[in-house]
Each structure stands twice: as C-alpha cells, then as structure tokens.
Tab-separated table of C-alpha atoms in Angstrom:
chain	number	residue	atom	x	y	z
A	199	MET	CA	-40.057	104.434	-114.538
A	200	PRO	CA	-39.265	107.197	-117.066
A	201	LYS	CA	-35.564	107.412	-117.922
A	202	GLY	CA	-35.483	111.156	-118.550
A	203	MET	CA	-36.182	112.518	-115.080
A	204	ALA	CA	-34.342	115.696	-114.127
A	205	SER	CA	-31.128	115.438	-112.164
A	206	VAL	CA	-31.581	115.369	-108.403
A	207	THR	CA	-29.359	116.936	-105.795
A	208	THR	CA	-30.593	115.554	-102.503
A	209	THR	CA	-31.307	112.258	-100.851
A	210	PHE	CA	-34.850	113.493	-100.258
A	211	SER	CA	-35.400	113.782	-104.009
A	212	LEU	CA	-34.252	110.209	-104.457
A	213	MET	CA	-36.688	109.071	-101.817
A	214	LEU	CA	-39.513	110.801	-103.636
A	215	GLN	CA	-38.655	108.875	-106.761
A	216	PHE	CA	-38.806	105.609	-104.866
A	217	LEU	CA	-42.158	106.614	-103.442
A	218	PHE	CA	-43.321	107.223	-106.980
A	219	LEU	CA	-42.184	103.768	-107.995
A	220	THR	CA	-43.847	102.182	-105.004
A	221	LEU	CA	-47.127	104.026	-104.858
A	222	CYS	CA	-48.101	105.403	-108.258
A	223	TRP	CA	-49.040	102.963	-110.991
A	224	PHE	CA	-51.716	104.580	-113.047
A	225	GLY	CA	-53.316	105.814	-109.827
A	226	GLN	CA	-53.528	102.336	-108.256
A	227	PRO	CA	-52.851	101.947	-104.526
A	228	SER	CA	-49.966	99.652	-103.609
A	229	LEU	CA	-50.089	96.524	-101.501
A	230	ALA	CA	-48.185	96.201	-98.265
A	231	PHE	CA	-46.663	92.957	-97.028
A	232	THR	CA	-46.178	92.040	-93.389
A	233	ARG	CA	-43.145	90.377	-91.878
A	234	GLN	CA	-45.205	87.203	-91.649
A	235	GLU	CA	-45.950	87.310	-95.368
A	236	TYR	CA	-42.271	87.843	-96.202
A	237	HIS	CA	-41.469	84.903	-93.949
A	238	GLU	CA	-44.060	82.768	-95.716
A	239	ALA	CA	-42.470	83.718	-99.037
A	240	LEU	CA	-39.032	82.890	-97.614
A	241	GLU	CA	-40.197	79.426	-96.570
A	242	LYS	CA	-41.674	78.792	-100.012
A	243	SER	CA	-38.645	80.144	-101.864
A	244	ILE	CA	-36.502	77.514	-100.131
A	245	LEU	CA	-39.095	74.762	-100.524
A	246	PHE	CA	-38.896	75.244	-104.293
A	247	PHE	CA	-35.455	73.629	-104.346
A	248	GLU	CA	-36.957	70.317	-103.222
A	249	GLY	CA	-38.877	70.263	-106.493
A	250	GLN	CA	-35.604	70.579	-108.419
A	251	ARG	CA	-33.821	67.732	-106.672
A	252	SER	CA	-32.212	64.988	-108.695
A	253	GLY	CA	-31.260	61.638	-107.193
A	254	LYS	CA	-32.552	59.625	-104.251
A	255	LEU	CA	-34.989	61.756	-102.304
A	256	PRO	CA	-34.788	61.796	-98.490
A	257	SER	CA	-37.530	60.642	-96.150
A	258	ASN	CA	-38.270	64.236	-95.133
A	259	GLN	CA	-38.980	65.363	-98.704
A	260	ARG	CA	-41.864	67.830	-98.448
A	261	LEU	CA	-42.853	68.169	-102.122
A	262	THR	CA	-44.115	64.598	-102.219
A	263	TRP	CA	-45.271	64.641	-105.844
A	264	ARG	CA	-41.612	64.325	-106.781
A	265	GLY	CA	-39.901	60.931	-106.798
A	266	ASP	CA	-36.411	59.469	-107.176
A	267	SER	CA	-34.758	60.188	-110.504
A	268	ALA	CA	-31.473	59.819	-112.391
A	269	LEU	CA	-30.149	57.211	-109.952
A	270	SER	CA	-27.526	55.976	-112.406
A	271	ASP	CA	-26.021	59.332	-113.356
A	272	GLY	CA	-22.337	58.863	-114.091
A	273	SER	CA	-22.363	55.073	-113.808
A	274	SER	CA	-21.518	54.435	-117.460
A	275	TYR	CA	-18.446	56.625	-116.915
A	276	HIS	CA	-17.568	54.816	-113.654
A	277	VAL	CA	-18.233	57.887	-111.541
A	278	ASP	CA	-21.014	58.670	-109.054
A	279	LEU	CA	-22.829	61.825	-110.182
A	280	VAL	CA	-26.165	61.131	-108.537
A	281	GLY	CA	-27.770	64.146	-106.890
A	282	GLY	CA	-27.653	67.863	-107.482
A	283	TYR	CA	-30.332	70.020	-109.073
A	284	TYR	CA	-32.106	70.293	-112.382
A	285	ASP	CA	-31.601	73.894	-113.384
A	286	ALA	CA	-35.082	74.876	-114.519
A	287	GLY	CA	-37.993	73.171	-116.268
A	288	ASP	CA	-35.962	70.430	-117.929
A	289	ASN	CA	-34.043	67.389	-116.671
A	290	VAL	CA	-30.427	68.419	-117.283
A	291	LYS	CA	-27.872	69.116	-114.572
A	292	PHE	CA	-25.898	72.126	-115.812
A	293	GLY	CA	-22.800	72.806	-113.709
A	294	LEU	CA	-22.375	76.556	-114.190
A	295	PRO	CA	-25.845	77.678	-113.088
A	296	MET	CA	-25.918	75.017	-110.355
A	297	ALA	CA	-22.671	76.312	-108.889
A	298	PHE	CA	-23.843	79.938	-109.099
A	299	THR	CA	-27.124	78.972	-107.449
A	300	THR	CA	-25.137	77.404	-104.625
A	301	THR	CA	-22.878	80.428	-104.200
A	302	LEU	CA	-25.895	82.745	-103.977
A	303	LEU	CA	-27.771	80.482	-101.562
A	304	ALA	CA	-24.681	80.393	-99.382
A	305	TRP	CA	-24.192	84.165	-99.606
A	306	SER	CA	-27.854	84.603	-98.647
A	307	VAL	CA	-27.256	82.584	-95.482
A	308	ILE	CA	-23.944	84.332	-94.728
A	309	GLU	CA	-25.518	87.798	-94.868
A	310	PHE	CA	-29.075	87.169	-93.717
A	311	GLY	CA	-29.139	83.731	-92.102
A	312	SER	CA	-29.694	85.270	-88.681
A	313	SER	CA	-33.054	86.545	-89.983
A	314	MET	CA	-34.221	83.164	-91.301
A	315	GLN	CA	-35.370	81.817	-87.917
A	316	GLU	CA	-36.519	78.186	-88.255
A	317	GLN	CA	-35.879	78.243	-92.009
A	318	ILE	CA	-32.112	78.255	-91.532
A	319	GLU	CA	-32.019	74.450	-91.438
A	320	ASN	CA	-33.996	74.186	-94.660
A	321	ALA	CA	-31.658	76.715	-96.256
A	322	ARG	CA	-28.616	74.708	-95.191
A	323	ALA	CA	-30.236	71.539	-96.541
A	324	ALA	CA	-30.824	73.230	-99.897
A	325	ILE	CA	-27.153	74.218	-100.036
A	326	ARG	CA	-25.920	70.800	-98.948
A	327	TRP	CA	-27.982	69.033	-101.611
A	328	SER	CA	-25.873	70.860	-104.145
A	329	THR	CA	-22.497	70.824	-102.397
A	330	ASP	CA	-22.664	67.050	-101.881
A	331	TYR	CA	-22.971	66.763	-105.652
A	332	LEU	CA	-20.356	69.408	-106.423
A	333	LEU	CA	-17.870	67.669	-104.125
A	334	LYS	CA	-18.241	64.474	-106.142
A	335	ALA	CA	-17.973	66.379	-109.411
A	336	ALA	CA	-14.828	68.192	-108.271
A	337	THR	CA	-12.857	65.562	-106.373
A	338	THR	CA	-13.504	62.187	-108.026
A	339	THR	CA	-10.870	62.481	-110.770
A	340	PRO	CA	-7.653	64.552	-110.492
A	341	ASP	CA	-7.463	67.630	-112.762
A	342	THR	CA	-11.019	66.985	-113.882
A	343	LEU	CA	-14.330	68.618	-113.084
A	344	TYR	CA	-17.578	66.984	-114.159
A	345	VAL	CA	-19.764	69.865	-115.264
A	346	GLN	CA	-22.927	68.435	-116.787
A	347	VAL	CA	-25.139	65.370	-116.885
A	348	GLY	CA	-27.649	65.041	-119.699
A	349	ASP	CA	-27.664	65.915	-123.372
A	350	PRO	CA	-29.721	69.127	-123.520
A	351	ASN	CA	-30.426	68.816	-127.224
A	352	MET	CA	-32.006	65.385	-126.704
A	353	ASP	CA	-33.645	66.324	-123.414
A	354	HIS	CA	-35.403	69.307	-124.961
A	355	LYS	CA	-36.927	67.077	-127.634
A	356	CYS	CA	-38.873	65.259	-124.923
A	357	TRP	CA	-41.456	66.265	-122.353
A	358	GLU	CA	-40.930	63.732	-119.566
A	359	ARG	CA	-41.057	63.570	-115.814
A	360	PRO	CA	-37.570	63.301	-114.320
A	361	GLU	CA	-38.726	60.028	-112.755
A	362	ASP	CA	-39.414	58.614	-116.255
A	363	MET	CA	-36.663	60.114	-118.347
A	364	ASP	CA	-34.928	57.805	-120.757
A	365	THR	CA	-32.956	60.403	-122.698
A	366	PRO	CA	-29.147	60.030	-122.818
A	367	ARG	CA	-27.469	60.846	-119.516
A	368	ASN	CA	-24.187	61.785	-121.121
A	369	VAL	CA	-21.498	63.112	-118.789
A	370	TYR	CA	-19.413	66.134	-119.745
A	371	LYS	CA	-16.219	67.293	-118.080
A	372	VAL	CA	-13.471	69.883	-118.261
A	373	SER	CA	-9.840	68.900	-117.886
A	374	ALA	CA	-6.298	70.088	-118.431
A	375	GLN	CA	-6.702	69.354	-122.147
A	376	ASN	CA	-10.195	70.844	-122.382
A	377	PRO	CA	-10.274	73.612	-119.779
A	378	GLY	CA	-13.229	75.364	-118.219
A	379	SER	CA	-11.948	78.066	-115.908
A	380	ASP	CA	-15.368	79.716	-115.722
A	381	VAL	CA	-17.316	76.730	-114.456
A	382	ALA	CA	-14.406	75.514	-112.309
A	383	ALA	CA	-13.852	78.862	-110.590
A	384	GLU	CA	-17.598	79.227	-109.986
A	385	THR	CA	-17.580	75.757	-108.440
A	386	ALA	CA	-14.702	76.893	-106.238
A	387	ALA	CA	-16.733	79.948	-105.217
A	388	ALA	CA	-19.726	77.759	-104.383
A	389	LEU	CA	-17.692	75.372	-102.250
A	390	ALA	CA	-15.838	78.180	-100.471
A	391	ALA	CA	-18.956	80.225	-99.716
A	392	SER	CA	-20.723	77.096	-98.498
A	393	SER	CA	-17.807	76.282	-96.215
A	394	ILE	CA	-18.593	79.512	-94.354
A	395	VAL	CA	-22.223	78.421	-93.955
A	396	PHE	CA	-21.239	75.128	-92.309
A	397	LYS	CA	-18.266	76.423	-90.304
A	398	ASP	CA	-20.119	76.335	-86.984
A	399	SER	CA	-22.811	73.700	-87.575
A	400	ASP	CA	-20.536	71.099	-89.230
A	401	PRO	CA	-16.861	72.107	-89.094
A	402	THR	CA	-15.609	68.835	-90.588
A	403	TYR	CA	-17.823	69.236	-93.636
A	404	SER	CA	-16.865	72.906	-93.845
A	405	SER	CA	-13.176	72.031	-93.956
A	406	LYS	CA	-13.828	69.443	-96.664
A	407	LEU	CA	-15.634	72.042	-98.767
A	408	LEU	CA	-12.861	74.594	-98.386
A	409	GLN	CA	-10.095	72.150	-99.288
A	410	ALA	CA	-12.029	71.096	-102.397
A	411	ALA	CA	-12.582	74.766	-103.282
A	412	ILE	CA	-8.849	75.459	-103.144
A	413	LYS	CA	-8.054	72.456	-105.345
A	414	VAL	CA	-10.654	73.215	-107.981
A	415	PHE	CA	-9.650	76.882	-108.055
A	416	ASN	CA	-6.021	75.939	-108.625
A	417	PHE	CA	-7.201	73.732	-111.483
A	418	ALA	CA	-9.253	76.585	-112.935
A	419	ASP	CA	-6.330	78.997	-112.722
A	420	ARG	CA	-3.652	76.614	-113.981
A	421	TYR	CA	-5.543	75.421	-117.046
A	422	ARG	CA	-7.153	78.544	-118.386
A	423	GLY	CA	-9.896	78.544	-120.970
A	424	SER	CA	-13.642	78.808	-121.360
A	425	TYR	CA	-15.842	75.762	-121.054
A	426	SER	CA	-17.922	77.122	-123.923
A	427	ASP	CA	-14.936	76.546	-126.206
A	428	SER	CA	-14.273	73.085	-124.799
A	429	LEU	CA	-17.862	71.800	-124.793
A	430	SER	CA	-19.518	74.040	-127.403
A	431	SER	CA	-22.935	72.722	-128.464
A	432	VAL	CA	-23.746	70.875	-125.227
A	433	VAL	CA	-23.491	74.072	-123.159
A	434	CYS	CA	-24.264	76.654	-125.852
A	435	PRO	CA	-26.656	78.341	-126.334
A	436	PHE	CA	-28.032	77.082	-123.012
A	437	TYR	CA	-25.400	78.372	-120.612
A	438	CYS	CA	-22.643	79.830	-122.747
A	439	SER	CA	-20.027	81.724	-120.789
A	440	TYR	CA	-20.565	84.944	-122.707
A	441	SER	CA	-18.553	87.025	-120.247
A	442	GLY	CA	-15.544	84.706	-120.441
A	443	TYR	CA	-13.758	83.250	-117.439
A	444	HIS	CA	-11.853	86.210	-115.983
A	445	ASP	CA	-14.793	87.288	-113.819
A	446	GLU	CA	-15.115	83.820	-112.284
A	447	LEU	CA	-11.408	83.630	-111.434
A	448	LEU	CA	-11.562	86.901	-109.494
A	449	TRP	CA	-14.887	85.877	-107.899
A	450	GLY	CA	-13.559	82.450	-106.909
A	451	ALA	CA	-10.367	83.860	-105.408
A	452	SER	CA	-12.409	86.414	-103.462
A	453	TRP	CA	-14.618	83.735	-101.934
A	454	ILE	CA	-11.685	81.523	-100.978
A	455	TYR	CA	-10.074	84.503	-99.275
A	456	LYS	CA	-13.345	85.237	-97.448
A	457	ALA	CA	-13.607	81.615	-96.338
A	458	SER	CA	-9.981	80.976	-95.448
A	459	GLY	CA	-8.268	84.272	-94.736
A	460	ILE	CA	-5.226	82.895	-96.543
A	461	SER	CA	-3.110	85.892	-97.520
A	462	SER	CA	-1.979	84.414	-100.833
A	463	TYR	CA	-5.471	84.954	-102.192
A	464	ILE	CA	-5.258	88.657	-101.330
A	465	GLN	CA	-2.003	88.671	-103.235
A	466	TYR	CA	-3.691	86.893	-106.137
A	467	ILE	CA	-6.447	89.508	-106.204
A	468	ARG	CA	-3.881	92.325	-105.959
A	469	SER	CA	-1.707	90.902	-108.740
A	470	ASN	CA	-4.427	89.705	-111.110
A	471	GLY	CA	-7.376	91.983	-110.412
A	472	HIS	CA	-6.685	94.472	-113.203
A	473	ILE	CA	-6.372	91.659	-115.736
A	474	LEU	CA	-9.467	89.851	-114.450
A	475	GLY	CA	-11.918	92.757	-114.522
A	476	ALA	CA	-11.324	94.858	-111.408
A	477	ASP	CA	-11.400	98.008	-113.560
A	478	ASP	CA	-14.557	97.031	-115.453
A	479	ASP	CA	-17.993	98.401	-114.796
A	480	ASP	CA	-20.731	95.923	-115.509
A	481	TYR	CA	-24.367	96.321	-114.613
A	482	SER	CA	-25.845	92.799	-114.730
A	483	PHE	CA	-25.143	90.231	-112.024
A	484	SER	CA	-26.023	86.729	-113.177
A	485	TRP	CA	-24.918	83.116	-113.517
A	486	ASP	CA	-22.756	84.349	-116.408
A	487	ASP	CA	-21.268	87.617	-115.145
A	488	LYS	CA	-19.923	87.927	-111.600
A	489	ARG	CA	-18.261	91.346	-111.829
A	490	PRO	CA	-20.839	93.379	-109.864
A	491	GLY	CA	-20.960	90.680	-107.190
A	492	THR	CA	-17.196	90.683	-106.776
A	493	LYS	CA	-17.124	94.477	-106.477
A	494	VAL	CA	-19.709	94.422	-103.697
A	495	LEU	CA	-18.077	91.463	-101.939
A	496	LEU	CA	-14.620	93.043	-101.903
A	497	SER	CA	-15.899	96.528	-101.079
A	498	LYS	CA	-16.530	95.225	-97.584
A	499	GLU	CA	-12.763	94.971	-97.106
A	500	PHE	CA	-12.440	98.684	-97.768
A	501	LEU	CA	-15.466	99.682	-95.709
A	502	GLU	CA	-14.495	97.590	-92.680
A	503	LYS	CA	-10.707	97.782	-92.757
A	504	ASN	CA	-10.127	100.870	-94.892
A	505	SER	CA	-7.759	98.764	-97.015
A	506	GLU	CA	-6.721	101.155	-99.757
A	507	GLU	CA	-6.143	98.345	-102.250
A	508	PHE	CA	-9.887	97.610	-102.132
A	509	GLN	CA	-11.003	101.211	-102.644
A	510	LEU	CA	-11.209	100.450	-106.369
A	511	TYR	CA	-13.846	97.775	-105.712
A	512	LYS	CA	-15.866	100.182	-103.566
A	513	ALA	CA	-15.717	102.769	-106.374
A	514	HIS	CA	-17.002	100.301	-108.946
A	515	ALA	CA	-19.662	98.994	-106.559
A	516	ASP	CA	-20.787	102.612	-106.241
A	517	ASN	CA	-20.943	102.885	-110.038
A	518	TYR	CA	-23.164	99.815	-110.103
A	519	ILE	CA	-25.470	101.375	-107.530
A	520	CYS	CA	-25.609	104.698	-109.390
A	521	SER	CA	-26.574	102.844	-112.567
A	522	LEU	CA	-29.793	101.812	-110.813
A	523	MET	CA	-30.730	105.233	-109.458
A	524	SER	CA	-32.937	107.266	-111.741
A	525	GLY	CA	-32.065	110.943	-111.921
A	526	THR	CA	-28.372	110.469	-111.171
A	527	PRO	CA	-25.572	110.978	-113.728
A	528	GLY	CA	-24.660	107.295	-113.778
A	529	PHE	CA	-28.205	106.024	-114.331
A	530	GLN	CA	-28.390	103.275	-116.968
A	531	ALA	CA	-31.113	100.893	-115.854
A	532	GLN	CA	-34.506	100.480	-117.471
A	533	TYR	CA	-37.666	100.202	-115.378
A	534	THR	CA	-41.145	99.311	-116.546
A	535	ARG	CA	-44.007	101.718	-115.907
A	536	GLY	CA	-44.947	99.469	-113.018
A	537	GLY	CA	-41.510	99.950	-111.477
A	538	LEU	CA	-39.811	96.639	-112.334
A	539	LEU	CA	-36.138	96.568	-113.235
A	540	TYR	CA	-36.008	95.299	-116.797
A	541	LYS	CA	-32.946	93.743	-118.414
A	542	GLY	CA	-34.271	91.402	-121.091
A	543	SER	CA	-37.195	89.459	-122.470
A	544	GLU	CA	-35.994	86.035	-121.339
A	545	SER	CA	-36.156	85.232	-117.631
A	546	ASN	CA	-35.943	88.880	-116.606
A	547	LEU	CA	-36.693	88.176	-112.945
A	548	GLN	CA	-33.284	86.527	-112.550
A	549	TYR	CA	-31.787	90.015	-112.791
A	550	VAL	CA	-34.387	91.467	-110.460
A	551	THR	CA	-33.710	88.940	-107.702
A	552	SER	CA	-29.911	89.133	-108.055
A	553	THR	CA	-30.006	92.941	-108.048
A	554	SER	CA	-32.311	93.044	-105.026
A	555	PHE	CA	-29.986	90.791	-103.073
A	556	LEU	CA	-26.878	92.678	-104.113
A	557	VAL	CA	-28.214	96.112	-103.163
A	558	LEU	CA	-29.453	94.804	-99.801
A	559	THR	CA	-26.042	93.290	-99.115
A	560	TYR	CA	-24.340	96.543	-100.049
A	561	ALA	CA	-26.797	98.450	-97.882
A	562	LYS	CA	-25.825	96.199	-94.985
A	563	TYR	CA	-22.129	96.912	-95.568
A	564	LEU	CA	-22.752	100.650	-95.843
A	565	ASN	CA	-24.974	100.841	-92.771
A	566	SER	CA	-22.501	98.847	-90.676
A	567	ASN	CA	-19.693	101.223	-91.512
A	568	GLY	CA	-21.382	104.598	-91.866
A	569	GLY	CA	-20.828	104.678	-95.585
A	570	GLY	CA	-22.821	105.983	-98.505
A	571	VAL	CA	-22.677	106.311	-102.257
A	572	SER	CA	-22.116	109.551	-104.163
A	573	CYS	CA	-23.854	109.627	-107.521
A	574	GLY	CA	-22.846	112.980	-108.904
A	575	SER	CA	-24.258	115.547	-106.482
A	576	SER	CA	-26.692	113.041	-104.981
A	577	ARG	CA	-25.913	110.968	-101.923
A	578	VAL	CA	-27.446	107.512	-101.794
A	579	THR	CA	-27.781	105.921	-98.378
A	580	GLY	CA	-28.214	102.351	-97.303
A	581	GLN	CA	-31.867	103.094	-96.616
A	582	ASN	CA	-32.308	104.256	-100.227
A	583	LEU	CA	-30.996	100.866	-101.352
A	584	VAL	CA	-33.334	99.018	-99.012
A	585	THR	CA	-36.247	100.986	-100.424
A	586	LEU	CA	-35.218	100.186	-103.987
A	587	ALA	CA	-34.896	96.487	-103.183
A	588	LYS	CA	-38.279	96.508	-101.475
A	589	THR	CA	-40.014	97.842	-104.592
A	590	GLN	CA	-38.556	94.934	-106.576
A	591	VAL	CA	-39.315	92.250	-103.999
A	592	ASP	CA	-42.845	93.524	-103.537
A	593	TYR	CA	-43.417	93.657	-107.287
A	594	ILE	CA	-42.553	89.961	-107.551
A	595	LEU	CA	-44.859	89.109	-104.653
A	596	GLY	CA	-47.846	90.873	-106.183
A	597	ASN	CA	-47.475	94.631	-105.759
A	598	ASN	CA	-47.594	95.283	-109.502
A	599	PRO	CA	-50.061	96.520	-112.120
A	600	ARG	CA	-51.475	93.018	-112.661
A	601	LYS	CA	-51.771	92.391	-108.905
A	602	MET	CA	-50.254	88.990	-109.594
A	603	SER	CA	-47.631	87.125	-107.621
A	604	TYR	CA	-44.813	85.727	-109.728
A	605	MET	CA	-44.011	83.202	-107.015
A	606	VAL	CA	-46.006	80.007	-107.476
A	607	GLY	CA	-48.148	79.228	-104.448
A	608	PHE	CA	-47.845	82.679	-102.887
A	609	GLY	CA	-50.882	84.930	-102.759
A	610	SER	CA	-54.260	84.373	-104.335
A	611	ARG	CA	-53.175	84.848	-107.956
A	612	TYR	CA	-50.026	83.312	-109.392
A	613	PRO	CA	-48.882	81.440	-112.548
A	614	MET	CA	-50.705	78.136	-113.021
A	615	HIS	CA	-49.152	76.938	-116.301
A	616	ILE	CA	-45.430	77.080	-115.646
A	617	HIS	CA	-42.937	75.652	-118.132
A	618	HIS	CA	-41.761	72.728	-116.002
A	619	ARG	CA	-41.876	69.056	-116.891
A	620	GLY	CA	-42.304	67.579	-113.432
A	621	SER	CA	-44.948	70.102	-112.431
A	622	SER	CA	-46.988	69.832	-115.634
A	623	LEU	CA	-47.154	66.036	-115.955
A	624	PRO	CA	-49.211	63.928	-113.551
A	625	SER	CA	-47.151	62.646	-110.636
A	626	LEU	CA	-46.271	58.989	-110.175
A	627	HIS	CA	-48.915	58.844	-107.431
A	628	ALA	CA	-51.594	59.968	-109.888
A	629	HIS	CA	-50.297	58.127	-112.950
A	630	SER	CA	-47.943	55.257	-112.192
A	631	GLN	CA	-47.492	54.190	-115.822
A	632	HIS	CA	-44.454	55.401	-117.731
A	633	VAL	CA	-45.060	58.528	-119.829
A	634	SER	CA	-42.787	58.397	-122.867
A	635	CYS	CA	-40.845	61.176	-124.529
A	636	ASN	CA	-43.482	62.055	-127.115
A	637	ASP	CA	-46.562	61.177	-125.059
A	638	GLY	CA	-45.671	63.886	-122.584
A	639	PHE	CA	-46.224	66.690	-125.063
A	640	GLN	CA	-49.982	66.465	-124.581
A	641	TYR	CA	-49.349	67.934	-121.126
A	642	LEU	CA	-47.101	70.664	-122.479
A	643	TYR	CA	-49.850	71.806	-124.831
A	644	SER	CA	-52.724	71.270	-122.385
A	645	SER	CA	-54.693	74.336	-121.287
A	646	SER	CA	-55.245	72.819	-117.839
A	647	PRO	CA	-53.281	74.151	-114.848
A	648	ASN	CA	-50.227	72.184	-113.798
A	649	PRO	CA	-51.379	69.295	-111.590
A	650	ASN	CA	-48.366	69.573	-109.260
A	651	VAL	CA	-47.802	72.938	-107.632
A	652	LEU	CA	-44.100	73.800	-107.587
A	653	VAL	CA	-44.454	75.902	-104.466
A	654	GLY	CA	-42.043	78.818	-104.249
A	655	ALA	CA	-40.948	78.792	-107.882
A	656	ILE	CA	-40.331	82.247	-109.321
A	657	VAL	CA	-40.984	82.359	-113.050
A	658	GLY	CA	-39.244	84.396	-115.749
A	659	GLY	CA	-41.735	87.197	-115.255
A	660	PRO	CA	-43.493	89.957	-117.170
A	661	ASP	CA	-42.325	91.864	-120.227
A	662	SER	CA	-41.211	95.469	-120.549
A	663	SER	CA	-44.854	96.601	-120.485
A	664	ASP	CA	-45.669	94.672	-117.281
A	665	ASN	CA	-47.643	92.103	-119.288
A	666	PHE	CA	-47.437	88.415	-118.479
A	667	SER	CA	-48.633	85.397	-120.408
A	668	ASP	CA	-49.425	82.446	-118.153
A	669	ASP	CA	-48.610	80.038	-120.965
A	670	ARG	CA	-46.552	76.874	-120.609
A	671	ASN	CA	-45.173	77.330	-124.126
A	672	ASN	CA	-43.859	80.791	-123.317
A	673	TYR	CA	-40.748	79.613	-121.508
A	674	GLN	CA	-39.238	83.110	-121.547
A	675	GLN	CA	-41.886	84.219	-119.068
A	676	SER	CA	-43.178	81.030	-117.460
A	677	GLU	CA	-40.079	78.932	-116.715
A	678	PRO	CA	-38.652	78.922	-113.183
A	679	ALA	CA	-34.958	78.409	-112.453
A	680	THR	CA	-32.808	77.779	-109.397
A	681	TYR	CA	-30.732	80.910	-109.973
A	682	ILE	CA	-33.852	83.089	-109.926
A	683	ASN	CA	-34.760	81.822	-106.467
A	684	ALA	CA	-31.327	81.641	-104.841
A	685	PRO	CA	-30.670	85.369	-104.304
A	686	PHE	CA	-34.337	85.956	-103.484
A	687	VAL	CA	-33.902	83.757	-100.423
A	688	GLY	CA	-31.555	86.339	-98.944
A	689	ALA	CA	-33.745	89.286	-99.870
A	690	LEU	CA	-36.820	87.694	-98.325
A	691	ALA	CA	-34.899	86.835	-95.169
A	692	TYR	CA	-34.018	90.508	-94.779
A	693	PHE	CA	-37.587	91.727	-95.116
A	694	SER	CA	-39.017	88.958	-92.950
A	695	PHE	CA	-36.878	90.271	-90.122
A	696	GLN	CA	-37.632	93.964	-90.520
A	697	THR	CA	-40.094	95.778	-92.728
A	698	PRO	CA	-38.826	99.246	-93.597
A	699	SER	CA	-41.309	101.963	-94.332
A	700	ASN	CA	-41.713	103.065	-97.916
C-alpha cells in the first residue's frame, strides 16, 4: 500500500483504504474464505506443531511420518530434557523462541479458545507438549534454567532427520553466575499464561505451572542480565536478545499478575514499568521484543477497570495501532502493493501473524468496553482492526497477487520445497536406513517436492514485491517456525467463528 496517502479525517475513509487493500491488486478480484475454510486452516495450524515435536511421540500422533527423536537429551548432564519443540527447520531446541511460542499459543486459547470448537483439545495438547518440557527446564536445578539443547553451529552443518541426528546435544543453561533474564522471564510468561489455559480443565497442573512461573520470574529478576551475553555464540546470531531483557521482565510480571491476581505484581509493574519500557513505543511484536504485546495486555486493565495507572499502556497500545493505519499521523508501517505488512526480508510472516493476533485481541478489548483509538483526527474502531487483520490472514491463506497459500497443505497451491530437514528427507517408513550428516544434503539440493507434507506450516513468506521463491535453499522465505504459527492459531480461531464483511 502506498505510504504517502493523504491524511484522513473519518472512520469511513479508513474503511475505504482497507477495501482498497482487500479488493484492488492490479485489478484482480479478491478471494473470500468461509468459516469452514478458516476452521480448516485453524486445524492445520495446530497440527503443524506435531511435526515439530522432539522426544517420545504419543500413540495419537497424527503426522505419522515423524518418529521418536532426541530421547537422551540432557542425560550426559544428569538432567531429563527430553521433549519440547524444534524451533524451525533444524533440530535444535532454542528456549527463547520456544517459550514465546508457548506464551502466544496460550494467549490464543485465552482470547479465542471459545471459538476453536473441537480443536481446543488439540490446542491444549500443543501447549502442554511445550510446558511439560519447560517445567523440567525450569525446576530441575535451583537457580538454573536450561535454555537450549543442541549446538546450532554443528547442527546447521548437517542435513539430517531428527530421528537420525548424531550431532552434539550440548545443554546450555543460565544461572546466577551467568544470567539470562530475557529467556527466564519469557519462560515465566509462558508458564503463567499456560496456567490460565489449564485452570478449569486441569487445576492441579495449572497450579504447578503458576508456581514454577513465579519461581523462574524471581530468578530472572534477581539475577539480571541478557542470555546473549552469557551464552554468546550458541544463541547468537540465531536468537540473540537484541531488545535486551527489560521487555521480558515487564511481560513476565504482567502474565503472572493476569494468572494469579497477586497484588505484588501490580506493584512491581507500577514501580518498575518506566525502567522496563512502559514509556517506549515499539512497532514490532516478536520472540525478541514483547513491548507491543505488554501494552495491549495491560491496556485491558484500563479499559475494563478504568485503572488510571494503566492508562499509559492504553496510550502506547493506541500508538502501536496508529502506526499500522495508513493515512494517519502516526503511520509507520510498510505494506507491499499486494497489501501485506512488511517488516523484513527474513521470515517476514512472523510479524504478520503476531500483528494480526495483537490487533484482533485489542479489537476484542475495545469492543467489549466501548473503546476506540484516536489517530490524530481519525477514529479507529475495533471493526477497523478486524478488517485490517482479515486482509493479513487472507493474504497468507491465498488472497494475494500470486494466488498462493503460504500455509503448507492449505488450498490448491502452496510451498512444496520448504526448508525443513524432517519434511525434505524421506521418512523412516520410506527409508529405514540411517541418513548421515553429509548424505542428507542431496535432499536439501534436490528439485523434487518435499516427500513429507508438514501440514499447517507457515513459511517465511514473500518479499517486499510480493514475490516468493519456492526454494529449499532460500530459508528466508521457505523456512517455517513455531513462532510464526502460534499467534496465527488465535487469529484463525476468531475468523472461524465469525466472518466479518470486508
């Protein structure tokens, strides 16, 4: 969408812009998705997580081309770290993106679980697969959090199925001596948010998650420092904490307050918020930077209870929204000609899915409390936000200039050569012999489609010109990741329940 559109003064003008985004790509008509199609996409977006599982697979595993893997993780360090998720197309378990994935899956269920119908149990299972692992990582050793299994530098030199991998399964941790407040506070957020998910269905497990969240948050707050400094080359440049750890501390405290209602966490937010980023505007919500998410999460306190101390968070949440709205004074976002929010060349769809979820959640808060957003002289309503989110969700599902779905297995045209080891190598059922580190590269470089369909995977996505290369070597565009899918689960749940008009 052009960045230089004239300033608008009415909600109607904003709606016209969204109609332009939705309907007018070089004169092409747009596609329309039904509730049933959104529900199908929801089911597949959750199914994807089964393809990322590490550990001993359950009897009800639906993606049957996957097998057991990494069954000895942690054993050489005398700790059980079996389970959890591989983050993307490799075989490493990175703690920071795994925890963020879990927080966003849980938030998706908290806000939109009532719209998931029969998929709610699969969503809870996807969360529990991670929280079972995070509990072990957070509670096995006092004042220690295990944050990674696998040497990424060695792993990336091989192209192996997770079932075959023989690369070093080194274990990395943060401690009082080598702190990691960012990854620890995100783990606390994940455990706390998940405790809300299981509060009714499994109260004992919920209580266990919350108590672990409180302990790991206290550890994060007491021993302050970035895990990037403590672990350097094994987490950087893969998942460096570029934003630092202040945003995670505020985010973690906010989630524990939401889960527990304990007043000391309100006091913590009140006393530390200005130091930890409450006054900052930031326009990208990701595994690295939680500031926009915290603003939206805490704005609910102001909208529902009119708590003046949270008005600041509402104001900054509004700034985030205005940054997305073309034609308003606060507009900062970039959109492609096809209407896609564009933040960067590597895994851009992670920002699209997180933004879509965040604006839908904010729309829910606004609509429930009669609120709106003032962007200069323009008033943005909850319905405007729903419309914006719908353009992004629909783009991913195939309503784009290429008429291509960026979710594997959804629609008639989707990526066939994704950058993913397990998907691109023959399964154990098809090829029972071990495929070694170097022998696997023939499958990386093969022009054949991936033999195993990683149903529901959302890839990195197209470039700033809406072009996409379905090329396994182009990991920037063709690699899926758990944190791309997690917020999309919530967005799809919303649209599977009600389909707003454009």
